[in-house]
Every structure is written in C-alpha cells, then in structure tokens.
Coordinates of C-alpha atoms in Angstrom, one line a residue:
M236 CA 21.2 45.9 -4.6
A237 CA 24.5 45.9 -6.8
E238 CA 23.7 41.7 -7.1
E239 CA 19.9 42.6 -8.1
V240 CA 20.9 44.8 -10.9
L241 CA 23.8 42.2 -12.3
L242 CA 20.9 40.0 -12.4
S243 CA 18.9 42.5 -13.9
N244 CA 21.3 43.3 -16.2
A245 CA 21.9 39.5 -17.1
K246 CA 18.6 38.8 -18.1
I247 CA 18.9 40.9 -21.0
Y248 CA 20.8 38.6 -22.4
G249 CA 20.3 36.5 -25.4
K250 CA 21.0 34.2 -27.0
L251 CA 21.4 33.7 -31.3
T252 CA 18.8 32.0 -32.0
P253 CA 17.9 31.3 -35.9
S254 CA 15.6 33.4 -36.4
L255 CA 17.5 36.2 -35.5
L256 CA 20.3 34.9 -37.8
A257 CA 17.9 34.2 -40.5
V258 CA 16.7 37.6 -40.7
A259 CA 20.3 39.3 -40.2
F260 CA 21.4 37.2 -43.4
L261 CA 18.0 38.2 -45.3
A262 CA 18.5 41.6 -44.4
S263 CA 21.8 42.0 -45.9
F264 CA 21.8 39.8 -48.7
G265 CA 19.3 41.7 -50.8
S266 CA 20.7 45.1 -49.1
S267 CA 24.3 45.6 -47.5
M268 CA 25.5 43.2 -50.7
L269 CA 24.4 45.2 -53.4
Y270 CA 26.2 48.6 -52.0
G271 CA 29.1 46.2 -51.9
Y272 CA 28.6 44.5 -55.4
N273 CA 27.8 48.3 -57.1
L274 CA 30.8 50.0 -55.5
A275 CA 32.6 47.1 -57.6
V276 CA 31.0 45.8 -60.5
V277 CA 32.2 48.9 -62.7
N278 CA 35.6 47.9 -62.2
S279 CA 36.1 45.8 -64.4
P280 CA 33.9 46.5 -67.1
A281 CA 35.1 49.9 -66.9
E282 CA 37.5 50.1 -70.7
D283 CA 33.3 47.7 -72.3
I284 CA 31.3 50.8 -71.3
K285 CA 33.8 53.9 -72.0
R286 CA 34.0 52.0 -75.4
F287 CA 30.5 52.1 -75.5
Y288 CA 29.2 55.5 -74.5
N289 CA 32.2 56.7 -77.4
R290 CA 30.5 54.5 -79.4
T291 CA 26.7 55.7 -78.5
V292 CA 28.3 58.9 -79.2
V293 CA 29.9 59.1 -82.7
S294 CA 26.3 57.4 -83.6
R295 CA 24.7 60.7 -82.2
N296 CA 27.1 63.2 -83.5
R297 CA 29.5 61.6 -86.0
T298 CA 32.2 62.5 -83.7
G299 CA 33.5 60.3 -80.6
L300 CA 35.0 61.6 -76.9
N301 CA 38.3 62.0 -77.2
E302 CA 40.2 60.9 -73.4
E303 CA 39.8 63.5 -70.9
E304 CA 35.9 63.6 -71.6
L305 CA 35.9 59.8 -71.7
T306 CA 37.7 59.9 -68.1
L307 CA 35.0 62.1 -66.8
M308 CA 31.4 60.6 -68.2
Y309 CA 33.0 57.3 -66.7
S310 CA 33.7 59.0 -63.5
L311 CA 30.3 60.4 -63.5
T312 CA 29.4 57.2 -64.0
V313 CA 31.0 55.1 -60.9
S314 CA 30.2 58.8 -58.5
V315 CA 26.5 59.0 -59.8
F316 CA 25.9 56.3 -57.6
A317 CA 27.5 57.6 -54.8
I318 CA 24.4 60.9 -56.2
G319 CA 21.6 58.7 -55.5
G320 CA 23.2 57.5 -52.4
L321 CA 23.3 60.5 -50.7
V322 CA 19.2 61.7 -51.9
G323 CA 18.3 57.7 -50.5
S324 CA 20.1 59.4 -47.0
F325 CA 17.5 62.1 -46.6
M326 CA 15.0 59.8 -46.8
V327 CA 16.2 57.7 -44.2
G328 CA 14.2 59.5 -41.2
T329 CA 11.0 59.9 -43.0
L330 CA 10.8 57.1 -44.1
V331 CA 11.8 54.4 -40.9
T332 CA 9.5 56.8 -39.2
K333 CA 6.5 55.7 -41.1
F334 CA 7.0 52.2 -42.7
G335 CA 9.0 51.5 -40.4
R336 CA 12.6 49.6 -40.2
K337 CA 11.3 46.4 -42.1
G338 CA 8.9 48.3 -43.8
T339 CA 11.1 50.3 -45.8
L340 CA 13.4 47.4 -46.7
V341 CA 10.5 45.7 -48.6
N342 CA 9.3 49.2 -50.3
S343 CA 12.9 50.2 -51.2
T344 CA 12.8 46.8 -53.9
V345 CA 11.1 48.6 -56.1
L346 CA 14.3 50.9 -57.0
V347 CA 16.5 47.7 -57.6
F348 CA 13.9 46.3 -59.6
I349 CA 13.8 49.6 -61.7
G350 CA 17.2 50.6 -61.9
G351 CA 19.1 46.9 -62.8
G352 CA 16.4 47.1 -65.0
L353 CA 17.4 50.3 -66.8
M354 CA 21.3 49.3 -67.1
G355 CA 20.2 45.6 -68.2
A356 CA 18.8 47.3 -71.3
S357 CA 20.7 50.2 -71.7
R358 CA 23.0 48.6 -75.2
S359 CA 20.2 46.8 -76.7
C360 CA 18.6 50.6 -76.5
G361 CA 21.5 52.1 -77.6
S362 CA 21.5 54.7 -74.5
L363 CA 24.5 55.8 -71.9
E364 CA 21.6 57.6 -70.6
M365 CA 20.2 54.6 -68.9
V366 CA 22.8 53.1 -67.5
I367 CA 23.8 56.4 -65.5
I368 CA 20.0 56.6 -64.3
G369 CA 19.9 53.5 -63.8
R370 CA 23.4 53.8 -61.0
F371 CA 21.5 56.5 -59.6
I372 CA 18.8 54.8 -58.9
T373 CA 20.0 52.0 -57.4
G374 CA 22.5 54.3 -55.2
I375 CA 19.1 55.6 -53.7
H376 CA 17.8 51.8 -52.7
S377 CA 21.9 51.8 -51.1
G378 CA 21.9 55.6 -49.4
L379 CA 18.5 53.9 -47.7
S380 CA 19.5 50.5 -46.9
L381 CA 22.8 51.3 -45.6
S382 CA 21.5 53.1 -42.9
V383 CA 18.6 51.1 -42.2
V384 CA 19.9 47.2 -42.8
P385 CA 22.3 48.7 -39.4
M386 CA 19.1 50.2 -37.7
Y387 CA 16.9 47.2 -37.7
L388 CA 19.6 44.6 -36.7
G389 CA 20.6 47.4 -33.6
E390 CA 17.3 47.3 -32.1
I391 CA 15.7 43.5 -32.8
A392 CA 19.4 41.8 -31.1
P393 CA 20.0 41.7 -27.9
K394 CA 22.6 44.0 -26.5
N395 CA 25.3 41.0 -26.0
L396 CA 24.9 40.8 -29.6
R397 CA 24.2 43.7 -30.8
G398 CA 28.4 44.4 -32.9
F399 CA 28.1 40.8 -34.1
L400 CA 24.8 41.3 -35.9
G401 CA 25.6 45.0 -36.5
L402 CA 29.0 44.2 -38.4
I403 CA 27.1 40.9 -40.7
P404 CA 25.9 43.9 -43.2
S405 CA 29.6 44.7 -43.3
I406 CA 30.4 40.9 -44.0
F407 CA 28.0 41.2 -46.8
I408 CA 29.7 44.3 -48.1
C409 CA 32.8 42.6 -49.1
I410 CA 30.9 39.8 -50.2
G411 CA 29.3 41.9 -52.5
V412 CA 32.9 43.3 -53.6
F413 CA 34.2 39.9 -53.7
S414 CA 30.9 38.4 -55.8
A415 CA 31.5 40.9 -58.3
Q416 CA 35.3 40.8 -59.0
I417 CA 34.4 37.4 -59.7
L418 CA 31.8 37.0 -62.4
G419 CA 33.8 40.2 -63.5
L420 CA 36.9 37.9 -65.4
H421 CA 37.0 37.3 -68.6
E422 CA 36.3 33.7 -68.3
L423 CA 32.9 34.1 -66.3
L424 CA 30.9 37.7 -67.2
G425 CA 33.7 39.8 -68.2
K426 CA 33.4 39.6 -72.0
E427 CA 32.9 43.1 -73.9
E428 CA 28.7 42.0 -74.7
H429 CA 28.2 40.7 -70.7
W430 CA 29.2 44.1 -68.8
P431 CA 25.1 44.6 -68.8
L432 CA 23.5 42.0 -67.6
L433 CA 26.6 42.1 -65.2
L434 CA 25.4 45.5 -64.2
S435 CA 21.8 44.3 -63.9
L436 CA 22.7 41.2 -61.3
V437 CA 21.2 43.2 -58.5
I438 CA 17.8 41.7 -59.4
G439 CA 18.1 38.5 -58.5
P440 CA 19.2 39.4 -54.7
T441 CA 16.1 41.9 -54.1
F442 CA 14.2 38.8 -55.2
V443 CA 14.6 36.6 -52.3
Q444 CA 14.3 39.5 -49.8
L445 CA 11.4 40.6 -51.4
L446 CA 9.9 36.6 -51.1
L447 CA 11.4 35.8 -47.4
L448 CA 11.6 38.8 -45.6
P449 CA 7.7 40.8 -45.2
W450 CA 7.3 37.2 -42.8
F451 CA 9.6 38.3 -40.2
P452 CA 8.6 41.0 -37.4
E453 CA 9.0 44.7 -37.5
S454 CA 11.5 46.0 -35.0
P455 CA 9.9 45.4 -30.8
R456 CA 11.6 49.1 -30.0
Y457 CA 9.7 50.3 -32.9
L458 CA 6.6 48.5 -32.5
L459 CA 6.6 49.7 -28.3
I460 CA 8.4 52.9 -28.2
E461 CA 7.2 54.6 -31.8
K462 CA 3.6 52.6 -32.4
R463 CA 3.0 51.9 -28.9
N464 CA 1.9 48.2 -29.6
V465 CA 2.8 46.4 -26.7
H466 CA 1.1 43.1 -28.2
A467 CA 2.6 43.0 -31.5
T468 CA 6.4 43.8 -29.1
I469 CA 5.5 40.2 -27.1
T470 CA 5.1 38.8 -30.3
A471 CA 8.1 40.0 -32.5
L472 CA 10.5 39.9 -28.9
K473 CA 8.9 35.7 -28.9
W474 CA 9.8 35.6 -32.3
Y475 CA 13.6 36.6 -32.1
R476 CA 14.2 35.8 -28.8
A477 CA 13.0 32.1 -28.4
K478 CA 12.6 30.3 -24.7
C479 CA 14.3 33.3 -22.9
N480 CA 12.9 35.6 -20.4
I481 CA 11.7 38.7 -22.6
Q482 CA 9.6 40.5 -19.3
S483 CA 13.3 42.4 -18.7
E484 CA 14.0 43.9 -22.3
I485 CA 10.4 44.7 -22.4
E486 CA 10.9 46.9 -19.0
E487 CA 14.5 48.5 -20.5
M488 CA 12.5 49.4 -23.2
Q489 CA 10.1 50.8 -21.5
E490 CA 12.2 52.7 -18.9
E491 CA 13.6 54.6 -22.7
Q492 CA 10.3 55.5 -23.6
R493 CA 9.7 56.7 -19.7
S494 CA 12.7 58.6 -20.6
L495 CA 11.2 59.9 -23.7
S496 CA 7.4 60.6 -22.9
S497 CA 7.4 64.6 -23.6
V498 CA 10.1 63.9 -26.4
N499 CA 9.1 63.0 -30.4
T500 CA 10.6 62.5 -33.1
V501 CA 13.7 64.6 -33.7
S502 CA 14.2 66.5 -36.8
V503 CA 17.6 67.1 -38.5
L504 CA 17.7 70.3 -37.5
G505 CA 16.5 69.8 -33.9
L506 CA 19.3 67.2 -33.6
L507 CA 21.5 69.1 -34.7
L508 CA 20.6 72.3 -32.4
D509 CA 19.8 69.7 -29.7
R510 CA 23.0 70.2 -27.1
S511 CA 22.4 67.2 -25.1
V512 CA 23.7 64.8 -28.0
R513 CA 26.7 67.8 -29.6
W514 CA 29.3 64.9 -28.3
Q515 CA 27.8 62.0 -30.2
V516 CA 26.7 64.5 -33.4
I517 CA 29.7 65.3 -33.7
S518 CA 31.2 61.2 -33.2
I519 CA 29.2 60.5 -36.4
V520 CA 30.1 63.0 -38.0
V521 CA 33.8 61.7 -37.6
V522 CA 33.6 58.6 -37.9
N523 CA 30.9 58.7 -41.3
M524 CA 33.0 61.3 -43.0
G525 CA 36.3 59.4 -42.3
M526 CA 35.1 55.7 -43.1
Q527 CA 34.9 57.4 -46.5
L528 CA 38.1 59.4 -47.2
S529 CA 40.4 56.7 -45.9
G530 CA 40.5 56.0 -49.0
I531 CA 39.1 52.7 -49.6
D532 CA 36.0 53.9 -52.1
A533 CA 39.2 55.0 -53.9
I534 CA 41.0 50.7 -53.7
W535 CA 37.3 49.8 -54.6
F536 CA 36.6 51.9 -57.7
Y537 CA 40.0 52.1 -59.2
T538 CA 41.6 48.7 -58.0
N539 CA 42.7 47.6 -61.9
A540 CA 44.1 50.9 -62.5
I541 CA 45.8 51.0 -59.2
F542 CA 47.1 47.7 -59.9
E543 CA 48.7 48.9 -63.5
N544 CA 49.9 52.2 -61.9
A545 CA 51.9 49.2 -60.1
G546 CA 53.3 47.8 -62.3
I547 CA 51.2 45.1 -62.5
P548 CA 51.1 43.0 -65.6
R549 CA 47.9 43.3 -67.5
P550 CA 46.5 39.4 -67.6
Q551 CA 47.2 39.3 -63.9
I552 CA 45.2 42.3 -62.4
Q553 CA 41.9 40.5 -62.7
Y554 CA 43.0 38.2 -60.4
T555 CA 45.3 39.9 -58.4
T556 CA 41.8 42.0 -57.4
V557 CA 40.1 39.0 -56.9
G558 CA 42.0 37.9 -54.5
T559 CA 41.7 41.1 -52.7
G560 CA 38.2 40.7 -52.3
A561 CA 38.5 36.7 -50.7
I562 CA 40.6 39.5 -48.0
E563 CA 38.3 41.3 -47.2
V564 CA 36.4 38.5 -47.0
I565 CA 38.7 36.9 -44.4
A566 CA 38.7 40.2 -42.5
G567 CA 34.8 40.9 -42.6
L568 CA 34.4 38.0 -40.7
A569 CA 37.1 38.2 -38.5
G570 CA 36.1 41.4 -37.5
S571 CA 32.5 40.1 -36.6
F572 CA 33.7 37.0 -34.6
T573 CA 36.0 39.4 -32.0
I574 CA 33.7 42.5 -31.6
E575 CA 32.4 41.5 -29.0
R576 CA 35.0 39.9 -27.5
L577 CA 37.5 43.4 -28.3
G578 CA 34.9 45.8 -28.2
R579 CA 34.1 48.7 -30.9
R580 CA 37.6 51.2 -30.0
P581 CA 40.1 48.6 -30.6
L582 CA 38.2 47.3 -34.0
M583 CA 38.1 51.2 -35.3
I584 CA 41.5 52.7 -33.4
G585 CA 43.9 49.3 -35.2
G586 CA 41.7 49.8 -38.3
F587 CA 42.3 53.2 -39.2
S588 CA 45.5 53.5 -37.8
F589 CA 47.3 50.1 -39.6
M590 CA 45.0 51.8 -43.3
G591 CA 47.0 55.1 -42.3
F592 CA 50.5 53.4 -41.9
C593 CA 49.3 50.9 -45.7
C594 CA 48.6 54.6 -47.4
A595 CA 52.2 55.9 -46.4
G596 CA 53.4 52.4 -47.5
I597 CA 51.4 52.8 -51.1
T598 CA 53.1 56.2 -51.3
F599 CA 56.2 55.1 -50.8
S600 CA 56.7 51.5 -53.0
L601 CA 55.1 53.4 -55.8
I602 CA 58.3 56.0 -55.4
L603 CA 61.2 53.3 -55.2
Q604 CA 59.3 50.5 -58.2
A605 CA 61.4 52.8 -60.5
H606 CA 64.5 52.0 -59.1
I607 CA 63.4 48.7 -57.2
P608 CA 61.2 46.5 -59.5
F609 CA 60.0 44.2 -56.3
M610 CA 58.3 47.0 -55.1
R611 CA 55.6 46.4 -57.0
Y612 CA 54.3 43.7 -55.5
I613 CA 54.9 44.9 -51.5
S614 CA 52.3 48.1 -53.3
V615 CA 49.9 45.4 -53.4
G616 CA 50.9 43.9 -50.8
F617 CA 49.5 47.8 -49.6
V618 CA 46.2 47.7 -51.3
I619 CA 46.1 44.9 -49.4
G620 CA 46.6 45.6 -45.8
I621 CA 44.2 48.8 -46.5
I622 CA 41.2 46.9 -47.7
A623 CA 42.0 44.4 -45.0
G624 CA 42.3 47.3 -42.1
F625 CA 39.3 48.8 -43.3
C626 CA 36.7 45.3 -43.2
I627 CA 38.0 44.5 -39.6
G628 CA 36.6 47.7 -38.2
P629 CA 35.7 50.8 -40.2
A630 CA 33.6 49.2 -42.5
G631 CA 31.0 48.0 -39.9
V632 CA 31.6 49.9 -36.8
P633 CA 30.4 53.7 -37.7
F634 CA 27.1 52.7 -38.6
L635 CA 26.8 50.2 -35.6
M636 CA 27.9 53.5 -33.5
T637 CA 25.4 55.3 -34.3
A638 CA 22.8 53.1 -34.0
E639 CA 24.0 52.5 -30.7
L640 CA 24.7 56.1 -29.8
F641 CA 21.7 57.7 -30.0
T642 CA 18.6 56.3 -28.0
Q643 CA 15.2 56.0 -30.3
S644 CA 13.7 59.0 -30.2
H645 CA 16.9 60.6 -32.1
R646 CA 18.3 57.7 -34.0
P647 CA 16.5 58.2 -37.5
A648 CA 18.3 61.9 -38.1
A649 CA 21.0 59.9 -36.6
Y650 CA 20.7 57.7 -39.4
T651 CA 20.3 60.7 -41.8
V652 CA 22.6 63.2 -40.7
A653 CA 25.4 59.7 -41.2
G654 CA 23.9 58.3 -44.0
S655 CA 24.0 62.0 -45.8
L656 CA 28.1 62.9 -44.7
N657 CA 28.7 59.3 -46.0
W658 CA 27.1 59.7 -49.2
I659 CA 29.1 62.7 -50.3
S660 CA 32.4 61.7 -48.8
N661 CA 32.3 58.6 -51.6
F662 CA 31.1 60.8 -53.7
T663 CA 33.5 63.1 -53.6
V664 CA 36.9 60.7 -53.0
G665 CA 34.7 58.5 -56.6
F666 CA 34.7 61.4 -58.5
V667 CA 38.2 63.5 -57.2
F668 CA 40.3 60.5 -57.1
P669 CA 41.5 59.6 -61.2
F670 CA 42.4 63.6 -61.4
L671 CA 43.8 63.9 -57.7
Q672 CA 46.3 60.8 -59.0
M673 CA 46.7 62.3 -62.7
S674 CA 47.9 65.9 -60.4
A675 CA 49.6 64.0 -57.5
G676 CA 50.7 60.6 -58.8
A677 CA 51.7 58.4 -55.6
F678 CA 51.8 61.3 -53.2
C679 CA 48.0 61.2 -53.3
Y680 CA 47.7 58.2 -50.6
L681 CA 49.5 61.1 -47.7
V682 CA 46.0 62.6 -47.6
F683 CA 44.3 59.2 -46.6
C684 CA 47.2 58.4 -44.6
G685 CA 46.2 61.9 -42.3
I686 CA 42.9 61.2 -42.3
C687 CA 43.3 58.1 -41.4
T688 CA 45.2 58.9 -38.5
A689 CA 43.7 61.5 -37.3
V690 CA 40.2 59.4 -36.8
A691 CA 42.0 56.5 -35.0
A692 CA 43.0 59.0 -32.7
Y693 CA 39.5 60.7 -32.2
V694 CA 38.0 57.2 -31.5
Y695 CA 41.3 57.0 -29.0
F696 CA 40.4 60.1 -26.9
I697 CA 36.6 61.5 -27.3
I698 CA 34.7 57.9 -28.2
P699 CA 34.1 55.5 -24.7
E700 CA 33.3 51.8 -25.4
T701 CA 29.8 50.5 -26.2
K702 CA 30.4 47.0 -25.7
N703 CA 27.3 45.2 -23.7
K704 CA 25.5 48.5 -22.9
T705 CA 22.1 49.2 -23.3
F706 CA 21.3 51.9 -25.1
V707 CA 20.0 54.8 -22.3
E708 CA 23.3 53.2 -20.4
I709 CA 25.6 54.8 -23.5
S710 CA 23.7 58.1 -23.4
Q711 CA 24.6 58.5 -19.6
L712 CA 28.1 57.9 -20.9
F713 CA 27.5 60.8 -23.1
A714 CA 25.6 63.2 -21.4
K715 CA 28.5 63.2 -18.2
K716 CA 30.6 64.4 -21.5
D717 CA 28.2 67.2 -22.0
S718 CA 27.4 68.1 -19.0
L719 CA 31.0 68.7 -18.5
L720 CA 31.6 70.9 -21.0
N721 CA 28.9 72.8 -20.6
S722 CA 29.8 73.2 -16.7
Q723 CA 33.4 74.6 -18.1
L724 CA 31.7 76.8 -21.0
S725 CA 29.3 78.2 -18.0
L726 CA 32.6 78.6 -15.4
K727 CA 34.1 80.1 -18.2
K728 CA 31.6 82.3 -19.0
I729 CA 31.4 83.6 -14.9
N730 CA 35.2 84.1 -14.8
E731 CA 35.1 86.7 -17.5
Y732 CA 32.0 88.5 -16.1
G733 CA 33.4 88.2 -12.9
A734 CA 36.5 89.4 -14.2
M735 CA 34.3 92.6 -15.4
E736 CA 32.5 93.1 -12.7
N737 CA 36.0 93.3 -10.6
S738 CA 37.7 96.2 -13.4
C739 CA 34.6 97.8 -12.8
V740 CA 34.1 97.9 -9.5
E741 CA 38.0 98.8 -9.4
G742 CA 37.7 101.6 -12.1
G743 CA 34.6 102.9 -9.7
R744 CA 36.9 103.4 -6.9
T745 CA 39.3 104.8 -8.8
G746 CA 36.9 107.4 -10.2
D747 CA 36.0 107.5 -5.6
K748 CA 39.9 108.5 -5.3

C-alpha cells in the first residue's frame, strides 16, 4: 500500500518544460520586474525631481519650497507608489476570481500605459501632479502583479518545481532594480533632462507581455476547481506538462475540488474568521510584514543617501549602487536554484537572520567611522549583505508561501490580506525612514535588526517545511496545529468549569454542614 502511495505521488512530479519556463519569464518580465524597477528608479534622479518640483512651484506661486517641504514632497513621490500598491492588493481577490490569473495580468497592463504616459509627459506639461499620479497608478499595477504572478505560477507548476518557478518573480524584481540602477547612471539616462523618460520606460516590458501572454493557457487549477471546465484543464495541462502523464495531477486537483465542494471562494472577512486556517493567516501576516519592515525598502529607496551618509565620495556612489544591484541578481539566482534542494524554511531563516546581523553591523560601523575612516567601506559591505540576504529567500518565499499554505477557496483572500499588509508596511518604511534616519541616526537600523530576528524565530518555531507537498497535504499539516490549539483551549475551558463546579460542590457541602 505504501508503495502505491509513493508511486502515485511520483506521477505528480513534472519536468521543466519550455512552455512553463516561457510563461514564468514572460509574466515576471512584464509585471514583477516593473515592481523592482519602480522601487529603485526614483533613487538616481532624486535631486533632479526635487529641482523640477521647486521650479514648478516657483512658476506657480513665485516662491519656492524649503528643504523640509522638498523632502516631504519627494517622500510622497516615493511612497505614493506603495499607496497604489495597497489599492491594487485590495482588488486581487475579486479580479482573479472574475478574470482568472492570466486574465488579470493581461487586463491590468492598461494601468502601466496610463501611469507611464503621465510620468513621461510630466516635465513637458510642467506638472508635478502627473509624476505623483503616475507613480500611484503604476503602484496599483504592481499591487496586483505582486500577488497574481506568484499565484499563477504556483498553480501551473508541478509540486516539485513550485519553489523554483515561485522564485522567478523575485529574480525579475532584482533585475528590475538592477536595470533602474544601470539606466540611472549619468552616462546613460542619469542626466537631468532624461528623468521623465527613465520613469516611463516601464511601458516597454508591459507591451511585450501584452503581445505574448494571451497565447498561453489559464491556470489549470482555476479552470477545473472554479470554472469546472475539464476540457480546458486537460488542454492547459498538456500545454504545460508536455508528454508527462497528467492523470494523477487531475486526480489530485479533483480531490481538492471534492474537499471544497461545499465551500465557495472565501472573502477576506471569512478568511480572518475561519478558525481552521488560523495559523496559516498568522504566518502570512508575519512573513509579509516582516519582508517589508526588514529595512530592505529603506535600502532600495534611499541607497544613494545611505552611501553618502556612510562617507562614500559622491562621484563613486552611483557605481557602488550598481554593484549592489548585480549582487541582488546573483543572490536571487542562488535562492532559486537551491530552494528545491534546501527547502523554504532554511532560505527564510538564513536570509532574515543574516539581514538582522547586517543591520546591527551597519549601526556599529556608522558609529565607528568617525574614528576609523575605513569603516565606511565596512558599512557598504553590510548594506550589500542586507540585499544579498533578502534576495536569497525573503524576497520571494513569502509570496510562494501564501500560495502554498492555502487551498483554492482561500487563496485569493489570502493574497489580498498578504498584499495589503505588504504594501502598508512598504509605505510606512518609505515615508518614515528619512525622518527616522534624521532623528535616530545610525541607531535606526537596530529597529530593522529586531524585526528580522523576530521573523526568523517565528519561521523556525511555527512554519513547517512545504517542499514537495501538495496543497491538500500542506493544509493537513496546519490542521494538526489548529486542532491541537483548539483542543488545548477546550481543555482549559473544561478545567476552568470543572474547578468552578468543584468549588460550588464544596461550597454546597459546607453550607449543608
């Protein structure tokens, strides 16, 4: 009997086909990469954008902005992208249920064309509002794609490749950051007159995605479990699995479908109130908030300012920043090629722990560099360490975990919750960090150190390994935790009631006496 189970599980294993790899690259290139690009693209032209804002205000009001007002306006420009992302994350559950995973990606491309067009024309029109609105609209697109791409890839991948394909979006996020850093060099588009073009280049990858992605099939799980279209499911699986036997995979999907036959797609409120997925919800809250509150957004948004405070000569800063981008890509590739061998937990625990160590290291190196000049280079090394630690695991595994910890009925609501908290945390760090840095100085990184350490500890003690497990098997792992917790709570209540009853009996006996 055990041999039959092993054989059945083995049949679900699949090979990496060209169609799987193509759709993973295409979805990530036109969506995930833009998220990384938009995170970093405002870093290089920061002073040029501030000067444009000041000139625009002077032309309107005949008076300029002081330094604090300029910092506030630029912080708004940086962080409004996260507000748009928050709005987009609220829409994920509704859109993926109505249009499907691929359909949502295709339909949302219009947002990039509108946002990129506004930012590209802002200087010609003399409108700072067009920059801010354009950042907001592209943020909505990133809020959608940051959840939908991992969901789509997680559902089309065989379980033995789910980790590898699930981290491809994080590689493209790193490539997006690196592309923004390269194009922002003074020798390329880093000149003052080119910053609107730099902001609007997001249109290019999205156009390629719009041309090619509609030719690929929708998620087989969505087609079978939600649309109940068996013929379309078989067609999609044959496209993605090539010559592999798909019967076992269809049976596994049908098993999940039968377990959900009496359950409709769960709302966000329903998810939060569902005691059967309590630990899963807590887990995605911790890892997704921890991912953003780890300090990585502060590094990406304000890399140049951090290096300037570390004492790096201004002409060398842009090249140092580009070097960090290259390390991001290498670290992301290392995580993708090792996740199926090491598992999810080691990458998360190791990544967050190393980030926490480097955050503490930055604090002490910045304090000591006033007395020891070479410590400025140690500071740069710790910044690179934070980025490398993040890209190895925390950059992509939380999104993959959100797909793996929930069955089909709960997954859209889970991505809505995870995405919303992700973007709220993103906005908080992007908006608060400049002021935190001004008030706390080098000690501001100790806050991030504490958060990274806490998340690593939570993953170590609470979250089980999900490598090579089906969605139903993962749910069963957490069901044991939930049932244990509920039984402990019930036992506690029984003991309390028993104690009360005993005291009443004793009281009654005393009264009788």
